[in-house]
Coordinates of C-alpha atoms and ligand atoms in Angstrom, one line a residue:
M1 CA -34.8 2.6 -3.5
G2 CA -36.2 -0.5 -1.9
A3 CA -35.2 -1.6 1.5
T4 CA -33.1 -4.8 1.8
D5 CA -35.4 -7.8 2.5
L6 CA -33.2 -9.3 5.3
A7 CA -35.8 -11.8 6.3
A8 CA -36.0 -13.2 2.7
M9 CA -32.2 -13.3 2.5
T10 CA -31.9 -15.1 5.9
Q11 CA -34.3 -17.7 4.6
A12 CA -32.4 -18.1 1.4
W13 CA -29.1 -18.4 3.4
S14 CA -30.5 -21.3 5.4
K15 CA -31.1 -23.2 2.2
V16 CA -27.5 -22.4 1.1
E17 CA -26.3 -23.6 4.5
A18 CA -28.2 -26.9 4.0
E19 CA -26.4 -27.3 0.7
A20 CA -23.1 -26.5 2.4
A21 CA -23.7 -29.1 5.0
R22 CA -24.2 -31.7 2.3
L23 CA -21.0 -30.7 0.4
K24 CA -18.7 -29.5 3.2
R25 CA -17.2 -32.9 3.9
S26 CA -17.3 -34.2 0.3
K27 CA -14.2 -35.1 -1.6
L28 CA -13.8 -33.1 -4.8
L29 CA -12.6 -36.1 -6.7
D30 CA -15.7 -38.0 -5.6
L31 CA -17.8 -35.2 -7.0
F32 CA -16.1 -35.6 -10.3
A33 CA -16.6 -39.4 -10.2
A34 CA -20.3 -39.0 -9.4
D35 CA -21.0 -36.7 -12.4
V36 CA -19.1 -37.2 -15.6
K37 CA -20.6 -33.9 -16.9
R38 CA -19.3 -32.0 -13.8
M39 CA -16.8 -29.9 -15.7
E40 CA -19.2 -29.0 -18.4
A41 CA -21.9 -28.0 -15.9
L42 CA -19.5 -25.8 -13.9
T43 CA -17.7 -24.1 -16.8
F44 CA -19.1 -20.6 -17.8
S45 CA -18.1 -18.2 -20.4
A46 CA -18.4 -14.5 -21.1
P47 CA -16.8 -12.3 -23.7
H48 CA -13.0 -13.0 -23.7
L49 CA -13.2 -15.1 -20.5
L50 CA -13.8 -18.7 -19.5
A51 CA -14.1 -20.0 -16.0
D52 CA -14.0 -23.6 -14.7
F53 CA -15.5 -23.9 -11.2
S54 CA -15.5 -27.7 -11.3
K55 CA -12.6 -27.9 -8.7
Q56 CA -14.6 -25.8 -6.3
R57 CA -16.7 -27.6 -3.6
I58 CA -19.9 -26.6 -5.3
D59 CA -22.5 -28.2 -7.6
S60 CA -25.5 -27.2 -9.6
A61 CA -27.8 -27.7 -6.6
A62 CA -25.7 -25.4 -4.5
L63 CA -25.4 -22.8 -7.3
A64 CA -29.2 -23.0 -7.6
A65 CA -29.5 -22.2 -3.8
M66 CA -27.1 -19.2 -4.4
G67 CA -29.3 -18.2 -7.3
A68 CA -32.4 -18.2 -5.0
L69 CA -30.4 -16.1 -2.6
A70 CA -29.7 -13.7 -5.4
Q71 CA -33.4 -13.5 -6.1
A72 CA -34.1 -12.8 -2.4
A73 CA -31.5 -10.1 -2.5
D74 CA -33.2 -8.6 -5.6
F75 CA -30.1 -9.1 -7.8
D76 CA -32.1 -8.3 -10.9
G77 CA -33.5 -5.2 -9.4
W78 CA -30.2 -3.8 -8.1
R79 CA -28.4 -4.6 -11.4
A80 CA -31.2 -2.8 -13.3
K81 CA -30.9 0.2 -10.9
M82 CA -27.2 0.4 -11.4
F83 CA -27.5 0.3 -15.2
A84 CA -30.4 2.8 -15.1
G85 CA -28.1 5.3 -13.4
E86 CA -30.2 5.3 -10.2
I87 CA -28.7 6.3 -6.9
V88 CA -27.2 3.0 -5.8
N89 CA -24.6 4.6 -3.6
N90 CA -27.2 5.6 -0.9
T91 CA -24.7 6.9 1.7
E92 CA -23.2 9.5 -0.7
G93 CA -26.4 10.1 -2.7
R94 CA -24.7 9.0 -6.0
A95 CA -25.2 6.8 -9.0
A96 CA -22.5 4.3 -9.9
K97 CA -22.1 4.8 -13.7
H98 CA -18.5 3.7 -14.4
W99 CA -20.1 1.4 -17.1
A100 CA -21.3 4.5 -18.9
L101 CA -17.7 5.5 -19.6
R102 CA -17.5 2.3 -21.7
I103 CA -20.5 2.8 -24.0
Q104 CA -19.3 2.7 -27.6
D105 CA -22.3 3.8 -29.6
P106 CA -22.2 6.7 -29.5
P107 CA -18.8 6.8 -27.9
G108 CA -19.3 7.6 -24.2
G109 CA -23.1 7.3 -24.9
D110 CA -23.3 10.9 -23.7
N111 CA -22.1 14.2 -24.9
E112 CA -20.3 15.1 -21.8
I113 CA -18.4 11.8 -21.8
T114 CA -17.6 12.0 -25.5
A115 CA -16.3 15.5 -25.1
V116 CA -13.7 14.5 -22.5
L117 CA -12.7 11.3 -24.4
D118 CA -12.2 13.5 -27.5
R119 CA -10.1 16.0 -25.6
M120 CA -8.0 13.1 -24.1
H121 CA -7.4 11.7 -27.5
A122 CA -6.4 15.1 -28.9
F123 CA -4.1 15.9 -26.0
A124 CA -2.5 12.4 -26.1
H125 CA -1.8 12.9 -29.8
E126 CA -0.3 16.3 -29.2
I127 CA 2.0 15.1 -26.4
A128 CA 3.0 11.9 -28.3
E129 CA 3.6 13.5 -31.7
S130 CA 5.2 16.8 -30.6
G131 CA 8.6 15.3 -30.0
D132 CA 8.8 17.6 -26.9
Y133 CA 8.4 14.9 -24.2
D134 CA 10.5 11.9 -23.2
A135 CA 8.5 11.1 -20.0
V136 CA 5.2 11.3 -18.3
I137 CA 5.0 11.2 -14.5
H138 CA 1.6 10.1 -13.1
L139 CA 0.8 10.9 -9.6
G140 CA -2.3 9.5 -7.8
I141 CA -3.1 6.9 -5.2
G142 CA -5.6 4.1 -4.7
G143 CA -8.1 4.1 -7.6
S144 CA -6.3 7.1 -9.2
D145 CA -3.1 5.0 -9.5
L146 CA -3.7 1.3 -9.5
G147 CA -5.8 1.0 -12.7
P148 CA -3.4 2.9 -15.0
R149 CA -0.6 1.0 -13.5
V150 CA -2.2 -2.5 -14.2
V151 CA -3.1 -1.4 -17.7
L152 CA 0.2 -0.1 -18.8
D153 CA 2.0 -3.1 -17.2
A154 CA -0.4 -5.5 -18.9
L155 CA -0.3 -4.0 -22.3
K156 CA 3.4 -3.5 -22.6
A157 CA 3.2 -4.9 -26.1
Y158 CA 1.1 -1.8 -27.1
R159 CA 3.4 0.8 -25.4
R160 CA 4.7 3.7 -27.4
P161 CA 8.5 3.3 -27.7
N162 CA 10.7 6.1 -26.3
L163 CA 8.2 7.4 -23.8
T164 CA 9.1 6.7 -20.2
V165 CA 6.2 6.5 -17.8
R166 CA 6.7 6.7 -14.0
F167 CA 4.2 6.4 -11.3
A168 CA 4.4 7.7 -7.6
S169 CA 1.6 7.2 -5.1
N170 CA 3.2 6.8 -1.7
V171 CA 3.8 9.7 0.7
D172 CA 7.0 8.1 1.6
G173 CA 9.2 10.5 -0.3
A174 CA 11.3 7.6 -1.8
D175 CA 8.5 7.0 -4.3
V176 CA 8.4 10.4 -5.8
A177 CA 12.2 10.8 -5.6
D178 CA 12.4 7.6 -7.7
A179 CA 9.8 9.0 -10.1
I180 CA 11.9 12.0 -11.2
E181 CA 15.3 10.3 -11.0
G182 CA 17.2 10.7 -14.2
L183 CA 14.4 12.6 -16.0
D184 CA 14.7 16.0 -17.6
P185 CA 11.9 18.2 -16.2
K186 CA 11.9 20.2 -19.4
R187 CA 10.9 17.1 -21.4
T188 CA 8.5 15.7 -18.8
L189 CA 4.7 15.9 -18.6
L190 CA 3.2 15.7 -15.1
I191 CA -0.3 14.3 -14.6
V192 CA -2.0 14.7 -11.3
A193 CA -4.9 12.2 -10.9
S194 CA -7.1 12.7 -8.0
K195 CA -10.9 12.5 -7.9
T196 CA -11.2 14.8 -5.0
F197 CA -8.0 16.8 -5.6
T198 CA -7.7 16.9 -1.8
T199 CA -5.7 13.7 -1.1
Q200 CA -2.7 14.4 1.1
E201 CA -0.3 11.9 -0.5
T202 CA -1.1 13.0 -4.1
L203 CA -0.9 16.7 -3.4
A204 CA 2.3 16.4 -1.4
N205 CA 3.8 14.5 -4.4
A206 CA 2.4 17.0 -6.9
E207 CA 3.8 20.0 -5.0
F208 CA 7.2 18.3 -5.0
V209 CA 7.2 17.5 -8.7
R210 CA 5.8 20.9 -9.6
A211 CA 8.7 22.6 -7.9
W212 CA 11.1 20.4 -9.9
G213 CA 9.7 22.2 -12.9
P214 CA 8.0 19.9 -15.4
A215 CA 7.4 21.2 -18.9
R216 CA 3.5 20.9 -18.6
I217 CA 1.0 19.8 -16.0
A218 CA -2.3 18.1 -16.6
A219 CA -4.9 16.9 -14.2
A220 CA -7.6 14.2 -14.1
T221 CA -10.2 15.0 -11.5
A222 CA -13.8 15.3 -10.5
A223 CA -13.0 18.6 -8.9
P224 CA -11.7 20.7 -11.9
E225 CA -12.1 23.9 -10.0
K226 CA -9.6 22.7 -7.3
A227 CA -7.1 21.6 -10.0
I228 CA -7.3 25.0 -11.6
A229 CA -6.9 26.7 -8.3
W230 CA -3.9 24.6 -7.6
G231 CA -2.4 25.9 -10.9
V232 CA -3.2 23.5 -13.7
A233 CA -4.3 25.3 -16.9
A234 CA -8.0 24.9 -17.5
A235 CA -7.3 23.5 -20.9
D236 CA -5.2 20.7 -19.4
V237 CA -7.8 19.6 -16.8
F238 CA -9.7 16.5 -17.8
A239 CA -12.8 16.0 -15.8
F240 CA -14.7 13.0 -14.6
W241 CA -17.8 12.8 -12.5
D242 CA -18.8 12.1 -8.9
W243 CA -20.7 9.0 -10.1
V244 CA -17.4 7.4 -11.0
G245 CA -16.1 5.7 -7.8
G246 CA -12.4 6.1 -7.2
R247 CA -11.7 2.4 -7.6
Y248 CA -13.9 2.2 -10.7
S249 CA -12.2 5.2 -12.3
L250 CA -9.6 3.6 -14.7
W251 CA -12.1 4.0 -17.5
S252 CA -12.1 7.8 -17.0
S253 CA -9.6 10.6 -17.6
V254 CA -7.6 8.9 -14.8
S255 CA -6.3 6.8 -17.6
L256 CA -5.1 9.8 -19.6
V257 CA -1.5 8.4 -19.1
C258 CA -2.7 5.2 -20.9
E259 CA -4.2 7.0 -23.8
I260 CA -0.8 8.8 -24.2
A261 CA 1.5 5.8 -23.6
L262 CA -0.5 3.2 -25.6
T263 CA -0.6 3.0 -29.4
H264 CA -3.2 1.5 -31.8
G265 CA -6.1 3.0 -29.8
A266 CA -5.5 0.4 -27.1
F267 CA -7.3 2.5 -24.4
F268 CA -10.4 2.7 -26.5
K269 CA -10.2 -1.0 -27.3
M270 CA -10.1 -1.6 -23.6
L271 CA -13.4 0.3 -23.2
E272 CA -14.8 -1.8 -26.0
G273 CA -13.9 -5.0 -24.2
A274 CA -15.3 -3.8 -20.9
E275 CA -18.6 -2.9 -22.7
E276 CA -18.8 -6.4 -24.0
M277 CA -18.6 -7.6 -20.4
D278 CA -21.1 -5.0 -19.3
N279 CA -23.6 -6.2 -21.9
H280 CA -23.1 -9.8 -20.8
F281 CA -23.6 -8.9 -17.1
R282 CA -26.6 -6.7 -17.7
D283 CA -28.4 -9.2 -20.0
A284 CA -27.6 -12.7 -18.9
P285 CA -29.7 -14.4 -16.3
F286 CA -28.0 -15.1 -13.0
A287 CA -27.5 -18.8 -13.8
E288 CA -25.5 -18.0 -17.0
N289 CA -24.0 -14.8 -15.9
L290 CA -20.2 -15.3 -15.3
P291 CA -19.6 -12.3 -12.9
A292 CA -22.7 -13.3 -10.9
V293 CA -21.9 -17.0 -10.8
S294 CA -18.3 -16.2 -9.8
A295 CA -19.7 -13.9 -7.0
A296 CA -21.8 -16.8 -5.9
V297 CA -18.8 -19.0 -5.7
Q298 CA -16.9 -16.3 -3.7
M299 CA -19.7 -15.9 -1.2
W300 CA -20.1 -19.7 -1.0
N301 CA -16.5 -20.1 -0.1
R302 CA -16.5 -17.2 2.3
E303 CA -19.8 -17.6 4.1
A304 CA -21.1 -21.1 3.4
L305 CA -17.7 -22.9 3.8
G306 CA -16.0 -20.3 6.0
H307 CA -12.8 -19.7 4.0
R308 CA -11.6 -16.3 5.2
S309 CA -9.3 -15.5 2.3
Y310 CA -8.6 -16.5 -1.2
A311 CA -5.5 -16.2 -3.4
I312 CA -5.6 -14.7 -6.9
I313 CA -2.8 -16.1 -9.0
P314 CA -2.5 -14.9 -12.6
Y315 CA -0.1 -17.2 -14.5
A316 CA 0.8 -14.2 -16.6
E317 CA 3.7 -11.9 -15.7
R318 CA 1.8 -9.0 -17.4
L319 CA -1.0 -9.4 -14.9
R320 CA 1.3 -9.3 -11.9
L321 CA -0.4 -6.1 -10.7
L322 CA -3.9 -7.5 -10.9
P323 CA -3.9 -8.7 -7.2
A324 CA -3.0 -5.1 -6.0
W325 CA -5.9 -3.6 -8.1
L326 CA -8.3 -6.3 -7.0
Q327 CA -7.5 -5.8 -3.4
Q328 CA -8.7 -2.2 -3.5
L329 CA -11.7 -3.1 -5.6
E330 CA -12.9 -6.0 -3.5
M331 CA -11.9 -4.9 0.0
E332 CA -12.6 -1.2 -0.2
S333 CA -15.9 -2.0 -1.9
N334 CA -17.1 -4.8 0.3
G335 CA -15.1 -4.6 3.5
K336 CA -18.2 -3.3 5.3
G337 CA -19.9 -4.1 8.6
V338 CA -23.4 -2.8 7.9
T339 CA -26.0 -3.2 5.2
R340 CA -26.9 -0.3 2.9
D341 CA -29.8 0.3 5.4
G342 CA -27.4 0.4 8.4
A343 CA -28.2 -3.0 9.9
S344 CA -25.3 -5.0 11.3
L345 CA -24.1 -7.6 8.8
Q346 CA -24.3 -11.1 9.9
R347 CA -22.1 -12.2 7.1
S348 CA -19.0 -10.7 5.5
A349 CA -19.4 -9.4 1.9
C350 CA -15.9 -10.4 1.0
A351 CA -12.9 -12.5 1.9
V352 CA -9.4 -11.2 2.2
T353 CA -7.9 -10.8 -1.3
W354 CA -4.3 -11.6 -1.7
G355 CA -2.0 -13.1 -4.3
A356 CA 0.9 -12.7 -6.8
A357 CA 1.8 -13.9 -10.2
G358 CA 2.6 -17.5 -10.9
T359 CA 5.0 -19.1 -11.2
N360 CA 6.8 -16.8 -8.7
A361 CA 4.1 -17.4 -6.1
Q362 CA 4.9 -21.1 -6.2
H363 CA 8.3 -20.3 -4.8
S364 CA 6.8 -18.1 -2.1
F365 CA 3.5 -18.9 -0.4
F366 CA 2.3 -22.0 -2.2
Q367 CA 3.6 -24.1 0.7
L368 CA 0.8 -22.7 2.7
L369 CA -1.8 -23.4 0.0
H370 CA -0.7 -27.0 -0.2
Q371 CA 0.1 -28.0 3.4
G372 CA -1.1 -25.2 5.7
V373 CA -3.8 -26.1 8.2
D374 CA -6.5 -24.0 6.6
E375 CA -7.8 -24.5 3.1
I376 CA -7.5 -21.3 1.0
P377 CA -9.3 -21.4 -2.3
A378 CA -7.2 -20.2 -5.2
E379 CA -8.2 -18.5 -8.5
F380 CA -5.8 -19.1 -11.3
I381 CA -5.8 -17.1 -14.6
V382 CA -4.0 -18.2 -17.8
N383 CA -3.6 -16.4 -21.0
A384 CA -4.8 -18.7 -23.8
G385 CA -3.6 -16.5 -26.6
A386 CA -0.3 -15.5 -28.0
S387 CA 2.5 -15.0 -25.5
E388 CA 5.6 -12.9 -25.4
G389 CA 9.2 -14.0 -25.1
P390 CA 10.7 -17.4 -25.8
A391 CA 8.1 -19.7 -27.4
S392 CA 9.3 -22.6 -25.3
H393 CA 8.2 -20.9 -22.1
R394 CA 4.5 -21.0 -23.0
T395 CA 3.9 -24.6 -22.4
K396 CA 5.8 -24.4 -19.1
V397 CA 3.5 -21.7 -17.8
Y398 CA 0.5 -23.8 -18.7
A399 CA 2.0 -27.0 -17.2
N400 CA 2.6 -25.1 -13.9
A401 CA -0.8 -23.6 -13.7
L402 CA -2.5 -26.9 -14.4
A403 CA -0.2 -28.8 -12.1
Q404 CA -0.9 -26.5 -9.1
A405 CA -4.7 -26.8 -9.5
R406 CA -4.3 -30.4 -9.9
A407 CA -1.9 -30.9 -7.0
L408 CA -4.3 -28.9 -4.7
V409 CA -7.2 -31.2 -5.5
V410 CA -5.5 -34.6 -5.9
G411 CA -2.9 -34.3 -3.1
K412 CA -0.8 -37.2 -2.0
S413 CA -1.3 -39.6 0.9
A414 CA 1.4 -40.4 3.4
E415 CA 1.3 -44.0 2.2
Q416 CA 2.0 -42.9 -1.4
A417 CA 4.7 -40.6 -0.2
K418 CA 6.3 -43.4 1.7
A419 CA 6.0 -45.8 -1.2
E420 CA 7.8 -43.3 -3.5
M421 CA 10.6 -42.9 -1.0
L422 CA 11.0 -46.7 -0.6
A423 CA 11.1 -47.1 -4.3
K424 CA 14.0 -44.6 -4.4
G425 CA 15.9 -46.7 -1.9
I426 CA 15.3 -44.6 1.2
S427 CA 15.2 -46.8 4.3
E428 CA 11.9 -47.9 5.9
A429 CA 12.6 -45.8 9.1
E430 CA 13.5 -42.7 7.2
A431 CA 10.6 -43.0 4.8
T432 CA 8.2 -43.5 7.8
R433 CA 9.7 -40.4 9.5
L434 CA 9.4 -38.2 6.4
A435 CA 6.1 -39.4 5.1
P436 CA 3.9 -37.0 7.1
H437 CA 6.0 -34.1 5.9
R438 CA 5.8 -35.1 2.3
A439 CA 2.1 -35.8 2.2
F440 CA -0.5 -33.4 0.8
T441 CA -4.1 -33.4 2.1
G442 CA -5.4 -32.5 -1.3
N443 CA -9.1 -31.9 -1.7
R444 CA -8.4 -28.2 -1.9
A445 CA -10.6 -25.9 -4.1
S446 CA -9.5 -23.7 -7.0
T447 CA -11.0 -22.0 -10.1
L448 CA -9.2 -21.9 -13.4
M449 CA -9.9 -19.1 -15.7
A450 CA -8.6 -18.2 -19.1
I451 CA -8.6 -14.9 -21.1
D452 CA -8.6 -15.5 -24.8
E453 CA -5.5 -13.3 -25.3
L454 CA -3.8 -10.5 -23.5
S455 CA -5.4 -7.9 -25.8
P456 CA -6.8 -4.5 -24.7
E457 CA -10.3 -5.8 -25.3
A458 CA -9.7 -8.9 -23.1
L459 CA -8.0 -6.8 -20.4
G460 CA -11.0 -4.5 -20.4
A461 CA -13.4 -7.4 -20.2
L462 CA -11.4 -9.0 -17.4
L463 CA -11.3 -5.8 -15.2
A464 CA -15.0 -5.2 -15.8
F465 CA -15.8 -8.9 -14.9
Y466 CA -14.1 -8.2 -11.5
E467 CA -16.1 -5.0 -11.0
H468 CA -19.4 -6.7 -11.7
R469 CA -18.4 -9.7 -9.5
T470 CA -17.7 -7.3 -6.7
F471 CA -21.0 -5.5 -7.2
T472 CA -22.8 -8.9 -7.1
Q473 CA -21.1 -9.9 -3.9
A474 CA -22.4 -6.6 -2.4
V475 CA -25.9 -7.4 -3.5
L476 CA -25.8 -10.9 -2.1
T477 CA -25.0 -9.4 1.4
G478 CA -26.9 -6.2 1.0
V479 CA -24.1 -3.7 1.4
N480 CA -23.3 -0.6 -0.6
P481 CA -20.1 -1.3 -2.5
F482 CA -19.6 2.3 -3.7
D483 CA -18.7 4.2 -0.5
Q484 CA -15.5 3.8 1.7
W485 CA -16.1 5.5 5.0
G486 CA -13.7 3.1 6.6
V487 CA -10.8 5.1 5.2
E488 CA -11.8 8.4 6.8
L489 CA -10.8 7.9 10.5
G490 CA -7.2 7.2 9.8
K491 CA -7.0 10.2 7.5
D492 CA -8.5 12.5 10.1
M493 CA -6.1 11.2 12.7
A494 CA -3.1 11.5 10.5
N495 CA -4.0 15.2 9.9
A496 CA -4.4 15.7 13.6
L497 CA -1.0 14.1 14.4
L498 CA 0.9 15.9 11.7
P499 CA 1.4 19.3 13.5
G500 CA 2.9 17.4 16.5
L501 CA 5.4 15.7 14.2
E502 CA 6.3 19.0 12.6
G503 CA 7.1 20.6 15.9
G504 CA 3.7 22.1 16.7
A505 CA 1.0 21.2 19.2
T506 CA 0.2 17.6 19.9
P507 CA -3.4 16.6 20.2
E508 CA -4.7 16.1 23.7
N509 CA -6.0 12.8 25.0
L510 CA -3.8 10.7 22.9
D511 CA -3.6 7.0 23.9
P512 CA -0.3 6.4 25.8
S513 CA 1.2 4.3 23.0
T514 CA 0.6 6.9 20.2
A515 CA 1.8 9.7 22.5
A516 CA 5.1 7.8 23.2
W517 CA 5.7 7.0 19.5
L518 CA 5.0 10.7 18.6
R519 CA 7.6 11.9 21.1
Q520 CA 10.1 9.4 19.9
L521 CA 9.6 10.1 16.2
R522 CA 9.6 13.9 16.7
T523 CA 13.1 13.7 18.0
Ligands
F6P601 O1 -8.5 6.6 0.6 C1 -9.4 6.0 -0.2 C2 -9.6 6.7 -1.5 O2 -10.6 7.6 -1.3 C3 -9.9 5.8 -2.6 O3 -11.2 5.4 -2.7 C4 -9.5 6.5 -3.8 O4 -9.3 5.7 -4.9 C5 -8.1 7.1 -3.2 O5 -8.5 7.4 -1.9 C6 -7.7 8.3 -3.9 O6 -8.6 9.4 -3.9 P1 -8.5 10.6 -4.9 O7 -8.7 10.1 -6.3 O8 -9.7 11.5 -4.5 O9 -7.2 11.3 -4.7

């Protein structure tokens, strides 16, 4: 594996910064006025997905500088290494082959993968058709939880009727108590999903639900021997592999619950859609590659323009859990301080990801987006296909998404705000007083994306798009996006503190604050 050429990357970054200096103070509306083809030039497509970056403070020259950075960072090489199954996760000595789970021809592209997919399919059929089950409880956390949750929420239209699905992840007992509430254990299947089968939260929840007496217990794990030792029948253990990262695992047996709860082969169709995005990402040159260009825009905003966070706003209720899934994907993958070779990073590999579904978000934090001191770029997603519910709502969702992106960029001057108030008969003094409060700076960046419909294929493509964007951001800064050592310290400390809270020994040399809280909570 080649060492990161930091010198070449530093040089490329200086060119990016020169472009940023040129564009930093520019007005987005002036950029539109200067180039009638701006929207065309900055709109990119990939299977099931379209993205318009024209309201971002970027242009073709700036994107070309980001493309040169990608070359200096050996984007082509790292992409090829990932798709060749080479060890790209160098701190854990593993490949990152989540994409292999999506290969369709032959299914799984590999006997081992095909065998598990076939078993998942047969098991799902047995559970769904037996008439013995009313409910499935899925226990996992992080990547063993968020993916299946997003999928089942998004694809409600494909859900099997009369099968309740409950998730619990939190080690706050309220979560698992809610999960079993009102269910009959004798008609419930428990699925324990944990890559390592050592995660404290999942095992605590699993012990509790096992004691409640579910009719059958299955497991999805990369440590089948541990699941069997814990008591799952070998025939009901569905393996995946250490080369599937936790936050990239929704394509694996972690989604057994999706295969059970979705009809019409929706889970397999999701794999198909994701593979379409894989093919696009693997084959398209950087300048035409939607995940790569989107990563360039993310890094441009974060590092060239200095925006520390961005808001992801799906204007689709069925994608309301996307921000939570994306938070783990982006921040657990790229929230790193050193390059893959251990050198301190001069630049962050990701911004803070946050957001919620529109239009709800408009009535919550959009005030900050429109009038807060800092500009926070936004990413909007609309569903261009058929929608559920009352037909008349569809145009309202679009109007709101378009209006928010437009309001962010166009804004409203204090003069304009004042003139509007005067026209409504408000006194001169009152209009002058209120004008600064009712003005919008505008000139704020956003991306507008559309999926062609909320189908399993499009959802698969969308989620794979984000995985590849995350990978590309890692390449552009030289980090390894496939490890997560930053979660270990807190886990170790929690294990060390637990005996003290359970009445046993407290660790020595605790900081005074923790020691005081421990004493307090123990009583
Ligand atoms: O704590 C972080 C993490 O390791 C994630 O990467 C992972 O998705 C989650 O915990 C759950 O891990 P597991 O699937 O091994 O239970």
